[in-house]
Coordinates of C-alpha atoms in Angstrom, one line a residue:
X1 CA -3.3 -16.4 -100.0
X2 CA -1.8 -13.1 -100.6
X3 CA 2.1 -12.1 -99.4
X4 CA 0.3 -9.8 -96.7
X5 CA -1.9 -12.7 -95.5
X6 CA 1.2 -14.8 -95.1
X7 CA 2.9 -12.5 -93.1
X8 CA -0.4 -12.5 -90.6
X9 CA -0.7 -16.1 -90.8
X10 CA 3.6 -16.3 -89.6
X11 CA 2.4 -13.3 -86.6
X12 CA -0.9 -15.0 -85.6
X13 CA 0.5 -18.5 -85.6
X14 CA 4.2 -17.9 -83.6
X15 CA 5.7 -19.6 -86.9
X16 CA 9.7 -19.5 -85.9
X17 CA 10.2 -21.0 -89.6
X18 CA 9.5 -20.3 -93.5
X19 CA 10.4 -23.2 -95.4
X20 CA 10.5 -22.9 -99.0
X21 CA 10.5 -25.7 -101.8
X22 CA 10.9 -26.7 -105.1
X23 CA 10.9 -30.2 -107.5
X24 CA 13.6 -31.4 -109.4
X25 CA 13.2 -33.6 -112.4
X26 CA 12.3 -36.6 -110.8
X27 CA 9.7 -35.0 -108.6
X28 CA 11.5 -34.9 -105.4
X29 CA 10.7 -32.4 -103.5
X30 CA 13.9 -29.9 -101.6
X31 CA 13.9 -27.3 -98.8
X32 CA 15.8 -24.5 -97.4
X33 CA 14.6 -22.8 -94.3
X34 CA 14.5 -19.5 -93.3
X35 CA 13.9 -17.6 -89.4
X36 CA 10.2 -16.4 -90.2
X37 CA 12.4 -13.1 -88.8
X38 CA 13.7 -12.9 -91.7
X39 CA 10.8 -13.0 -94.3
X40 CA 9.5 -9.6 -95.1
X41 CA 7.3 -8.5 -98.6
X42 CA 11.0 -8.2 -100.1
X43 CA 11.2 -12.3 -100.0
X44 CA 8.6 -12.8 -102.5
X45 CA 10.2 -10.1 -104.5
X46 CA 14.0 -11.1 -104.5
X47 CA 13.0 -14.8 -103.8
X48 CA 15.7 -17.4 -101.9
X49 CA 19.2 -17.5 -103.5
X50 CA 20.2 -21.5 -104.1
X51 CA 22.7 -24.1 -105.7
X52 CA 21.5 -25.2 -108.8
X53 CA 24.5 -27.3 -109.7
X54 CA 23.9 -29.3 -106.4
X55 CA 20.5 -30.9 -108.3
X56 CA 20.7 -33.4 -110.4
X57 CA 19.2 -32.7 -113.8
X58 CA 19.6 -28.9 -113.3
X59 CA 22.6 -26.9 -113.9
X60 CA 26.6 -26.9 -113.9
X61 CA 29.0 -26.1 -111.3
X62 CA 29.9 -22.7 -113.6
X63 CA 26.5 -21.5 -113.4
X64 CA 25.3 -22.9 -110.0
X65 CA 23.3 -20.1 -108.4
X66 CA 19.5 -19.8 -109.1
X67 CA 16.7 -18.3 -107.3
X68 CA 13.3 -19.9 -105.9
X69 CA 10.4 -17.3 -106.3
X70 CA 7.8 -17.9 -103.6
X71 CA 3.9 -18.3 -104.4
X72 CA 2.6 -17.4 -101.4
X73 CA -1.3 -19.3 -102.4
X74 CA 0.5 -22.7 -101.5
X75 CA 1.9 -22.0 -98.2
X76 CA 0.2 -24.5 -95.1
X77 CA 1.3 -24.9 -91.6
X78 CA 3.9 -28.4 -91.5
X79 CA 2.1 -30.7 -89.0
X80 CA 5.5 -32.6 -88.4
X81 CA 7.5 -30.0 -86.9
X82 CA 9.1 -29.7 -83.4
X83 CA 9.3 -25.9 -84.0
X84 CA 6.1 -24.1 -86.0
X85 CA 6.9 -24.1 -89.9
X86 CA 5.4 -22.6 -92.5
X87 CA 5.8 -24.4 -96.2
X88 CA 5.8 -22.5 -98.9
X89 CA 6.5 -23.6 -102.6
X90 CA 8.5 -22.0 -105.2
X91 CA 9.1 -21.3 -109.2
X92 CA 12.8 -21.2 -109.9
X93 CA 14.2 -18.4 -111.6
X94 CA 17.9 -17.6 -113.2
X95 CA 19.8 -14.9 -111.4
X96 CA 18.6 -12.4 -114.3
X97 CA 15.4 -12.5 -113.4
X98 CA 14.1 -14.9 -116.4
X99 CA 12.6 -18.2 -115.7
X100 CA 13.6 -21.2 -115.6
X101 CA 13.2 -23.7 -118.7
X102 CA 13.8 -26.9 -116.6
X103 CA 11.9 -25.9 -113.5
X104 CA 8.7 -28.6 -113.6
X105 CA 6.4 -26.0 -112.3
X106 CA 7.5 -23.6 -114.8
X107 CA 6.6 -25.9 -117.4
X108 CA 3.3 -26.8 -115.5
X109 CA 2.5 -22.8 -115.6
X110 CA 3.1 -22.8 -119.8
X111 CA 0.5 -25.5 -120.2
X112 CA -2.0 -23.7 -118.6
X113 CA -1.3 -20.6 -120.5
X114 CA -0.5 -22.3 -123.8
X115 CA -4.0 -24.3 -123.0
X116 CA -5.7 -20.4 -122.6
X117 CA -3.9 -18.9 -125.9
X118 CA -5.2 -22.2 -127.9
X119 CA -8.6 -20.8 -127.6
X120 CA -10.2 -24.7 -126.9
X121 CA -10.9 -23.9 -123.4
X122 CA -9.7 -21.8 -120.1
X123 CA -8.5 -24.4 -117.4
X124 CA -8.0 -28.1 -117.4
X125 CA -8.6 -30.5 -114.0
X126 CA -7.2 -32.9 -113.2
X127 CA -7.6 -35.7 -110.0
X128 CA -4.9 -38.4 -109.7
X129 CA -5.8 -41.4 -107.8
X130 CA -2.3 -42.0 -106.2
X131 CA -2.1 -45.6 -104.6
X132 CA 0.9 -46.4 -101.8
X133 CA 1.9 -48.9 -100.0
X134 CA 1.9 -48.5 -96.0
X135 CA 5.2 -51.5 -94.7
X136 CA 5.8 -51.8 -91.1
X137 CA 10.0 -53.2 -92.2
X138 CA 11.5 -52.1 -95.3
X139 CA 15.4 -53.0 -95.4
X140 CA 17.8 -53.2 -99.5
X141 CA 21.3 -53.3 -100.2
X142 CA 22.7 -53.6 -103.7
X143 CA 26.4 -53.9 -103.7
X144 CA 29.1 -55.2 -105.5
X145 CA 28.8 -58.9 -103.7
X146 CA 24.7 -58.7 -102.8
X147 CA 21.6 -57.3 -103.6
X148 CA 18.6 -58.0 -101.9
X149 CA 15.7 -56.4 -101.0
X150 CA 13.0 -57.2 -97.6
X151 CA 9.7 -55.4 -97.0
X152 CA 7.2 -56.5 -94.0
X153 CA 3.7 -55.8 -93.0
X154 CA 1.8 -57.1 -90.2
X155 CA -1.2 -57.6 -92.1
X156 CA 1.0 -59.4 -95.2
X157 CA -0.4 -63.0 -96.8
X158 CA 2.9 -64.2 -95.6
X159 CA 2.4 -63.4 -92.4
X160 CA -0.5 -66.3 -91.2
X161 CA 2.6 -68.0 -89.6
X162 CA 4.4 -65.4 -87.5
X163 CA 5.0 -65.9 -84.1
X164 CA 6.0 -62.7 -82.8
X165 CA 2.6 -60.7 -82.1
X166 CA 1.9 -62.1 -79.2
X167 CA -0.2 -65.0 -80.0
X168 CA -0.5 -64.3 -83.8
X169 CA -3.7 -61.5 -84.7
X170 CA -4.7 -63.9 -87.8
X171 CA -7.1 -61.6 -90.1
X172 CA -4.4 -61.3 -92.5
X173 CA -4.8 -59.7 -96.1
X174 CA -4.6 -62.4 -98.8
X175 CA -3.2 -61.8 -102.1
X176 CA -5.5 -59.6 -104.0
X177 CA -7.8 -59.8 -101.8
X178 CA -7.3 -56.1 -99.7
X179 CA -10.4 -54.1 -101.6
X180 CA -12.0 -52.7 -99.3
X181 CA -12.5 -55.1 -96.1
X182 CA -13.6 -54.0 -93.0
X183 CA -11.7 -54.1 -89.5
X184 CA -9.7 -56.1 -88.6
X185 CA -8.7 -57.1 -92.0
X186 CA -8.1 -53.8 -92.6
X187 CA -5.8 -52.4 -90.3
X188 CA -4.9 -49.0 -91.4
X189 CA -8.1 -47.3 -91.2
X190 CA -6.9 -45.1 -88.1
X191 CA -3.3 -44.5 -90.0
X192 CA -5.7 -43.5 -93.4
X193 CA -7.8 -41.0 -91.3
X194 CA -5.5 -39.6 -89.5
X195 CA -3.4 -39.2 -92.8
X196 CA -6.8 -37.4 -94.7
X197 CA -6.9 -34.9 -91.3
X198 CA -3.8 -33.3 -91.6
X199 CA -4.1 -33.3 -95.3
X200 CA -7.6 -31.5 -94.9
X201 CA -6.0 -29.5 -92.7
X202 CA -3.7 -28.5 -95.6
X203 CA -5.7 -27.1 -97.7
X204 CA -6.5 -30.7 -99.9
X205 CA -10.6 -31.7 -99.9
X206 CA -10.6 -35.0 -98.6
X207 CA -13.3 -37.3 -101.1
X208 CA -12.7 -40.4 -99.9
X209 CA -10.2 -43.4 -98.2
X210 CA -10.1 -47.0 -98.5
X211 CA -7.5 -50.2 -98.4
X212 CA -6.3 -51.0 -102.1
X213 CA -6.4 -54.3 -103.5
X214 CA -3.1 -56.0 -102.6
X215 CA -1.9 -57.4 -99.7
X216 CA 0.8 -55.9 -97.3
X217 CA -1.0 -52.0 -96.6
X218 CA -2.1 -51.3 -100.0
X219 CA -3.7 -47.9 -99.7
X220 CA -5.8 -45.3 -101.4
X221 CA -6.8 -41.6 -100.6
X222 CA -8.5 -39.4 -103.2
X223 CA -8.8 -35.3 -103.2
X224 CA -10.4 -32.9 -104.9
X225 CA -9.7 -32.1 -108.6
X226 CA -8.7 -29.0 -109.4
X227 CA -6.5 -27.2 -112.3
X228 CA -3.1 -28.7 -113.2
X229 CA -0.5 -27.0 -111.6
X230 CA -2.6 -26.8 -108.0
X231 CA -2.9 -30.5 -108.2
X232 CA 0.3 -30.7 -108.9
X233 CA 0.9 -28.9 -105.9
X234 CA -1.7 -30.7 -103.9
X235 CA -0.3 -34.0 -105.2
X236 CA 3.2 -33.2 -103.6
X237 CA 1.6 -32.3 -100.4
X238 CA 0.1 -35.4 -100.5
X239 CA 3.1 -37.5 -100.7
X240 CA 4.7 -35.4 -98.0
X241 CA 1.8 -36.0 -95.6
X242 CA 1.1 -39.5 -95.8
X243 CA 5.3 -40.5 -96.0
X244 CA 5.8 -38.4 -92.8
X245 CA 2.1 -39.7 -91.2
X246 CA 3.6 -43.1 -91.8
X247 CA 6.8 -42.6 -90.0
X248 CA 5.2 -41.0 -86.9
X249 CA 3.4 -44.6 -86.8
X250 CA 6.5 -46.3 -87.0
X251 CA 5.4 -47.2 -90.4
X252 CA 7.0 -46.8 -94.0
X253 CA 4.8 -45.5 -97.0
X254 CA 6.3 -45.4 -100.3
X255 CA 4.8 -44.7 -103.5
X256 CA 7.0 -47.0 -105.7
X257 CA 5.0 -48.7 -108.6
X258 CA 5.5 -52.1 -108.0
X259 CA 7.4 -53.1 -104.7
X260 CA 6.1 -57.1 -104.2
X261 CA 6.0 -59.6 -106.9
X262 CA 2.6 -61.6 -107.1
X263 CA 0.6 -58.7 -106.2
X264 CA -1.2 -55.6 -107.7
X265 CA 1.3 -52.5 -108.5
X266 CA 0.4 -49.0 -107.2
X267 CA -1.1 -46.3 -110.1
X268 CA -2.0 -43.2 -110.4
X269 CA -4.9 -43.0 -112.7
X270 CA -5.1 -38.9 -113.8
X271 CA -8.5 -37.9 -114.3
X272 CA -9.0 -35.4 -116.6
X273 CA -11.2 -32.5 -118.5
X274 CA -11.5 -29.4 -119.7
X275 CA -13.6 -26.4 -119.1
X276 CA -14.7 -22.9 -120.6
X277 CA -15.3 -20.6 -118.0
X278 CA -18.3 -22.4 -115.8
X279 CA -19.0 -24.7 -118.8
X280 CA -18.0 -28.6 -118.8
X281 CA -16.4 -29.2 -122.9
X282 CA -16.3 -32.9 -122.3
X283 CA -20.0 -33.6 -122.3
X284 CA -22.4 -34.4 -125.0
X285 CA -25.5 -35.8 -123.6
X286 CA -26.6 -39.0 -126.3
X287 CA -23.2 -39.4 -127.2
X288 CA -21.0 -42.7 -126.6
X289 CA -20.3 -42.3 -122.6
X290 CA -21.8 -39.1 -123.1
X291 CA -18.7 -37.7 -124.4
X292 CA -18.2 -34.9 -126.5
X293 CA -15.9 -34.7 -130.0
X294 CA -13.7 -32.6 -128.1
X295 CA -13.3 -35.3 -125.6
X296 CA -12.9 -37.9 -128.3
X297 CA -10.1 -36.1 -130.2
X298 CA -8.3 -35.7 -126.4
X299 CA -8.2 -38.8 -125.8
X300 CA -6.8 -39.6 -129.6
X301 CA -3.9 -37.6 -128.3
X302 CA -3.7 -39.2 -125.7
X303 CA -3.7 -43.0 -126.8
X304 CA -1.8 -41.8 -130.0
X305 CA 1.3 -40.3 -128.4
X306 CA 1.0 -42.9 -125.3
X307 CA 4.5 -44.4 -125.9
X308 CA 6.0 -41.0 -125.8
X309 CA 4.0 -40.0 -122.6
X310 CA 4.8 -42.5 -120.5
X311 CA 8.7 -41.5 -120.4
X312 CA 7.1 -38.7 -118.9
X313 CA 3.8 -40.8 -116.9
X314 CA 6.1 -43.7 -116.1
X315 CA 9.8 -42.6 -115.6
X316 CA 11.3 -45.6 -113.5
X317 CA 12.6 -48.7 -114.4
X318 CA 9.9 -50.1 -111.5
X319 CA 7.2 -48.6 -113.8
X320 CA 8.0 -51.5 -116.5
X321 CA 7.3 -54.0 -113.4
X322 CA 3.2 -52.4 -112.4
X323 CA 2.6 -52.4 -117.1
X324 CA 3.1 -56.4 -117.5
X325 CA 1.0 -57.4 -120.5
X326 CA -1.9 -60.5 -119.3
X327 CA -1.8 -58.7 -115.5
X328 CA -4.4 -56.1 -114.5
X329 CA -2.8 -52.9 -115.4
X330 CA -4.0 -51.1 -118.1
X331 CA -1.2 -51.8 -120.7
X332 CA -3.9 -51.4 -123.8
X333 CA -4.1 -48.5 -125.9
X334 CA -7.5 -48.5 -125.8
X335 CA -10.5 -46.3 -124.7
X336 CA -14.0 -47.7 -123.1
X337 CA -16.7 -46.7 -120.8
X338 CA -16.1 -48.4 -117.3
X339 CA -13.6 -50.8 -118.7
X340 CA -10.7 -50.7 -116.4
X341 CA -8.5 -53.1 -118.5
X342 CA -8.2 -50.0 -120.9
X343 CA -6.0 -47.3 -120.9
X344 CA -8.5 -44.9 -121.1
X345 CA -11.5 -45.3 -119.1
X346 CA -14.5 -42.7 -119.0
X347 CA -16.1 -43.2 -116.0
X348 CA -19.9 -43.4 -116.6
X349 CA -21.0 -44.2 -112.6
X350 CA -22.9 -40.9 -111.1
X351 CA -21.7 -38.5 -114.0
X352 CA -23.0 -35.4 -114.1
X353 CA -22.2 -32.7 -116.7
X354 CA -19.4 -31.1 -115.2
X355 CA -18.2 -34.4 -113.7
X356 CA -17.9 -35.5 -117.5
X357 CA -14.2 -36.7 -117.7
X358 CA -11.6 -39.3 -119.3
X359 CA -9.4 -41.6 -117.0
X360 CA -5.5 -42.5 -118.4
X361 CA -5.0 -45.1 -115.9
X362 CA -1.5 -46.2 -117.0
X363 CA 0.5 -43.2 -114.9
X364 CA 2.2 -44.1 -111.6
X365 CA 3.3 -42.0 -108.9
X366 CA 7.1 -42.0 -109.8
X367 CA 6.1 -39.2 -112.0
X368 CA 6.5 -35.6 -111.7
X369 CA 3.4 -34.5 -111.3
X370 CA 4.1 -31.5 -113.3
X371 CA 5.9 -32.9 -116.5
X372 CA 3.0 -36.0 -116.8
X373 CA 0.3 -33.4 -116.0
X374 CA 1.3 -31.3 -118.5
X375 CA 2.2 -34.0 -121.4
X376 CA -1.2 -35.2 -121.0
X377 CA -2.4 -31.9 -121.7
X378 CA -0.1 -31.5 -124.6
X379 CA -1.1 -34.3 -126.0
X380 CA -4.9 -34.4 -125.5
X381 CA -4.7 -30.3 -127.4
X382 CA -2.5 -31.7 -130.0
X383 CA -5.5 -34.5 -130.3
X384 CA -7.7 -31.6 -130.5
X385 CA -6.0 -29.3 -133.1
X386 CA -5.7 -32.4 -135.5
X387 CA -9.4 -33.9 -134.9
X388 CA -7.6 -37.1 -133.8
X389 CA -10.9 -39.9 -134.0
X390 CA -9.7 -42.4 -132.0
X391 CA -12.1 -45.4 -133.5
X392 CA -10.6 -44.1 -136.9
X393 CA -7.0 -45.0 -135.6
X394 CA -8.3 -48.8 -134.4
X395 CA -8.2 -46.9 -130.1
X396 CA -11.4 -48.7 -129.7
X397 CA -14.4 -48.5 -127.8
X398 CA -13.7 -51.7 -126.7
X399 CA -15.8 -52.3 -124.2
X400 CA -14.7 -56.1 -123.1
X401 CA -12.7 -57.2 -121.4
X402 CA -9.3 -57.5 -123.2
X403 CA -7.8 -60.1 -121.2
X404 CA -10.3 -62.6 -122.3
X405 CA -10.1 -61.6 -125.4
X406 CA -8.3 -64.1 -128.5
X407 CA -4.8 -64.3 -129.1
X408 CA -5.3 -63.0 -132.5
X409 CA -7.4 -59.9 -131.4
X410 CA -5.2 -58.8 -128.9
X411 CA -2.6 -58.6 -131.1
X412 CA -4.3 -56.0 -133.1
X413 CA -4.4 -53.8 -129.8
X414 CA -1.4 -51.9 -129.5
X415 CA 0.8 -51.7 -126.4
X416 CA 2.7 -49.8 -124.3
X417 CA 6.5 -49.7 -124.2
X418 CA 7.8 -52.7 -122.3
X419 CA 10.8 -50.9 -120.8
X420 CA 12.2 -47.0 -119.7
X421 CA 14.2 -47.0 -122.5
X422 CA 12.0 -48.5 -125.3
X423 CA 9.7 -45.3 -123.9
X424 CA 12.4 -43.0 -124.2
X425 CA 12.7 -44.1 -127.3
X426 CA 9.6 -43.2 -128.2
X427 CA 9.9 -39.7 -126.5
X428 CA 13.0 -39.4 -128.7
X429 CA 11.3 -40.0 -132.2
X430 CA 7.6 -38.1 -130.6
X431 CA 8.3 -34.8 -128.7
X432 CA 6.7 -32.2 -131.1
X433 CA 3.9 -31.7 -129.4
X434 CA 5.3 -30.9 -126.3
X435 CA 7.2 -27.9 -127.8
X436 CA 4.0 -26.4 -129.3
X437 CA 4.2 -22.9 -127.6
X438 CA 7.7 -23.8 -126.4
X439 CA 6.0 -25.6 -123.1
X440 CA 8.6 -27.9 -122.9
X441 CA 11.6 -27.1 -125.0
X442 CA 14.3 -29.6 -126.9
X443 CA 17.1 -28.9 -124.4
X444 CA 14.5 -29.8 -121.6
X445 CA 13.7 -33.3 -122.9
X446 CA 16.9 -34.0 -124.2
X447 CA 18.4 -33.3 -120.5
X448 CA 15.6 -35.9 -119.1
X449 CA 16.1 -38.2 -121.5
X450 CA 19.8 -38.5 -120.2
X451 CA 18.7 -38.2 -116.9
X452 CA 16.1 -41.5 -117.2
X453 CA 18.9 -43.5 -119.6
X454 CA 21.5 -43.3 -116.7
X455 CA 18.8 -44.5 -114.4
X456 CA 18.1 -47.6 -117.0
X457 CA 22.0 -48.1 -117.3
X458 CA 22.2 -47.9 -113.5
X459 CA 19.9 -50.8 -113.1
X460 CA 20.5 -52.9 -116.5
X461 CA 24.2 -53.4 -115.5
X462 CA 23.7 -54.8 -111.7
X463 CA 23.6 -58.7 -111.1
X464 CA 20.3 -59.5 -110.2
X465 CA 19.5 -62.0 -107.1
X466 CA 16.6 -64.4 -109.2
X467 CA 19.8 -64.5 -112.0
X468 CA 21.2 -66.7 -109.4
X469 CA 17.6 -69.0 -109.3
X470 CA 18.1 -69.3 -113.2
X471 CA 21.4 -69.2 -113.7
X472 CA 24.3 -70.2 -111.1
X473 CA 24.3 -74.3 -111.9
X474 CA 24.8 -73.7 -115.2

C-alpha cells in the first residue's frame, strides 16, 4: 500500500486514529497513537519522535530519543477498537537519519538484502506454525513469601469433576488427546474461526485451523508463507489478533512454550526455502525427499549452528521446559523426511516443486520473529557458502524414530542446549555467521545476550514451590 493509498484508506474509512508500532528485543510489540488529523505524506518522511531509553534492551537515558519510520504496506484496520484505528508498523531510526542496529526489523531487512547480494537466491519464505494455548482463568504471583501459578479451562482433563457448569458438560479433552476432535470435544472452533476472520481480514491468508494436541485449549492456525520480514510482520499480527479475539471471549491466549506440566508444549515449527525469481532452489526431483544440494547444505547450517540459534529461536527460560530430552519435541539434531522427532523435518506429504521446503521444528513463539527468522537464514547461507553435507557431519537422515531408538545410539545424536544460558553460551562462542554482511553486529548480540542472562538470573535465584515437595522435611 502506498502513503497516498493510506491516506484514502484513513478518508474513506472515518479512521479518527493512526497507530504506529514497533518490537523490542523480546518481540513485544509498542504503540503510540496519533489523530489521523495529524498524519499527512510528511509522517512517513519525518516518522514519529519516541523514547528509546524507556525500552528495555534499547538505548540510555543520554541518548533516549529515536524515530519510528512508517511502512505504509503493513498498515490494516484494528478490529478491537471503540474508535476506528489504523495500525501501521515501523523501522526505527536514530535522530540522524541512520538506522538503527538494534531495531529487529532492521536486522530482518539486512537478511533479505544480504540473502540478494550472496548471489544463492532472491527471497526466502518462510511459514511458522505458531501453537497457543486458549485458558478461560489464568492467575501467578511470585513474591518474596509465595509463588504460585493457576491456569483453567473448561474443557481441561482436570475438569471431569467440576461442579460449577450447571450440571457438568463432560466431553472433556484428555491429556494428549486434543488432535483434532470434533464438537463438543472441541470447544473452540467458533473462537478459532472467528480468530482466522479478522485475521483474513488483515491481510493474513488463512490455510487452515484445528485444536492442538494437549488438553486445556491447545490451538493451531496456519497462514500463508511469504518472505521473511512480511511474515515477520504477519506473525505479529497474528499474536495481536488471536490475544485480543481471546479476551473479547472472556478467554486468555498466550503463546508461552510450555504453561502445564504433563502435557504437549506449544512450537512454532518455521518452514522454510529459497527461491530465484519464480524458480523453487530446494527441489531436486530423485533426490532424498526430493531435496536439492542447496537444500542439504541449508539445513547443515542449520543443524550445525543449532545451539547458537536457539538463544535466538528459544529465548525464554520456559523454552528449556517445551525441549525435554525422551518427550515429543524435537530436541535431536537431526534431519529426516516426515520424521517429526527430528529437528529438521522435510515434509514430503503433497509436495510440489515450489512447495519443496525444510521444517526446524524446535523454535517457539517467545521468539522475535525477526532475530530467529533471520538466524535461520544466516545460518542455512553460511551452510551454503561452506557446502555443509549434513550426513558427512553424523545430522542424519534418520528416518526412525529416535525415541525408540537404543541408549547407545541416541547418545551419538547430538542435542540441544538444555538451558537459556547453556544456549547463550553457545551464541557467545558461535555468532560469526550472523555478522556476515554486518546483519547482526557484535554490539547487537552482546546487548541480547545480557538482556536473556538477566532473564535466567531472574528466574534461577527465586524459591521454587515443587522445592518445597522435595525439600522442606529435610
Amino acid at each position: 500500500m502506498s502513503v497516498e493509498k493510506v491516506l484514502q484508506t484513513i478518508k474513506e474509512n472515518n479512521i479518527e486514529w493512526v497507530d504506529f508500532r514497533f518490537v523490542d528485543l523480546g518481540g513485544r510489540a509498542h504503540h503510540i497513537s496519533l489523530p489521523a488529523s495529524a498524519v499527512e505524506e510528511e509522517t512517513f518522511v519525518n516518522g514519529v519522535a519516541f523514547d528509546g531509553s524507556s525500552i528495555k534492551g534499547f538505548r540510555g537515558i543520554e541518548e533516549s530519543d529515536m524515530v519510528m519510520m512508517p511502512d505504509p504496506s503493513t498498515t490494516y484496520i484494528d478490529p478491537f477498537t471503540a474508535h476506528p484505528t489504523l495500525n501501521v508498523m515501523c523501522d526505527i531510526f536514530t535522530p540522524d537519519g541512520e538506522r538503527y542496529e538494534r531495531d529487529p526489523r532492521g536486522i530482518a531487512v539486512k537478511a533479505e538484502e544480504f540473502l540478494q547480494t550472496s548471489g544463492v537466491g532472491t527471497a526466502a519464505f518462510f511459514a511458522p506454525e505458531s501453537e497457543f494455548f486458549i485458558f478461560d482463568d489464568v492467575r501467578y504471583e511470585s513474591g518474596m513469601n509465595s509463588a504460585s501459578f493457576f491456569v483453567d479451562s473448561e474443557e481441561a482433563a482436570w475438569n471431569t469433576n467440576r461442579k460449577d457448569e450447571g450440571g457438568n458438560m463432560a466431553f472433556k479433552v484428555a491429556v494428549k488427546g486434543g488432535y483434532v476432535p470434533v464438537a463438543p470435544v472441541d470447544s473452540q472452533q467458533d473462537i478459532r474461526s472467528e480468530m482466522c476472520r479478522l485475521l483474513g481480514e488483515a491481510g493474513l491468508e488463512i490455510e487452515r485451523h484445528h485444536h492442538e494436541v494437549a488438553t486445556a485449549g491447545q490451538a493451531e492456525i496456519n497462514f500463508r508463507f511469504d518472505t521473511l520480514k512480511k511474515t515477520a510482520d504477519n506473525l505479529l499480527t497474528y499474536k495481536y489478533i488471536v490475544q485480543n479475539t481471546a479476551r473479547q471471549y472472556g478467554k486468555v491466549a498466550t503463546f508461552m512454550p510450555k504453561p502445564l506440566f504433563g502435557d504437549n508444549g506449544s512450537g512454532m515449527h518455521v518452514h522454510q526455502s529459497i527461491f530465484n525469481g519464480d524458480s523453487p532452489l530446494f527441489y531436486e526431483k530423485g533426490a532424498y525427499a526430493n531435496l536439492s544440494e542447496m537444500a542439504l547444505n541449508y539445513i547443515g547450517g542449520i543443524l550445525y549452528h543449532a545451539p547458537a540459534l536457539i538463544a535466538l529461536t528459544n529465548p525464554s527460560t520456559n523454552s528449556f521446559k517445551r525441549l525435554v530430552p525422551g518427550y515429543e519435541a524435537p530436541v535431536n539434531l537431526v534431519y529426516s523426511k516426515g520424521n517429526r522427532s527430528a529437528a529438521v523435518r522435510i515434509p514430503v506429504a503433497a509436495v510440489t516443486p515450489k512447495g519443496c521446503r525444510i521444517e526446524f521444528r524446535t523454535p517457539d513463539s517467545t521468539a522475535n520473529p525477526y532475530l530467529a527468522f533471520s538466524a535461520m537464514l544466516m545460518a542455512g547461507l553460511d551452510g551454503i557458502k561452506k557446502k555443509i553435507n549434513p550426513e558427512e557431519m553424523g545430522y542424519g537422515p534418520l528416518d526412525k524414530n529416535i525415541y525408540e531408538l537404543s541408549d547407545a545410539d541416541k547418545e551419538k545424536i547430538r542435542s540441544v542446549p538444555g538451558s537459556l544460558n547453556e544456549a547463550l553460551d553457545a551464541l557467545e562462542a558461535d555468532y560469526e555467521f550472523l555478522t556476515e554482511g554486518n546483519v547482526f553486529t557484535k554490539d547487537f548480540i552482546d546487548n541480547y545476550i545480557a538482556l536473556k542472562r538477566g532473564e535466567a538470573q531472574e528466574v534461577a535465584i527465586r524459591v521454587h514451590p515443587h522445592e518445597y515437595s522435595l525439600y522442606f522435611d529435610v
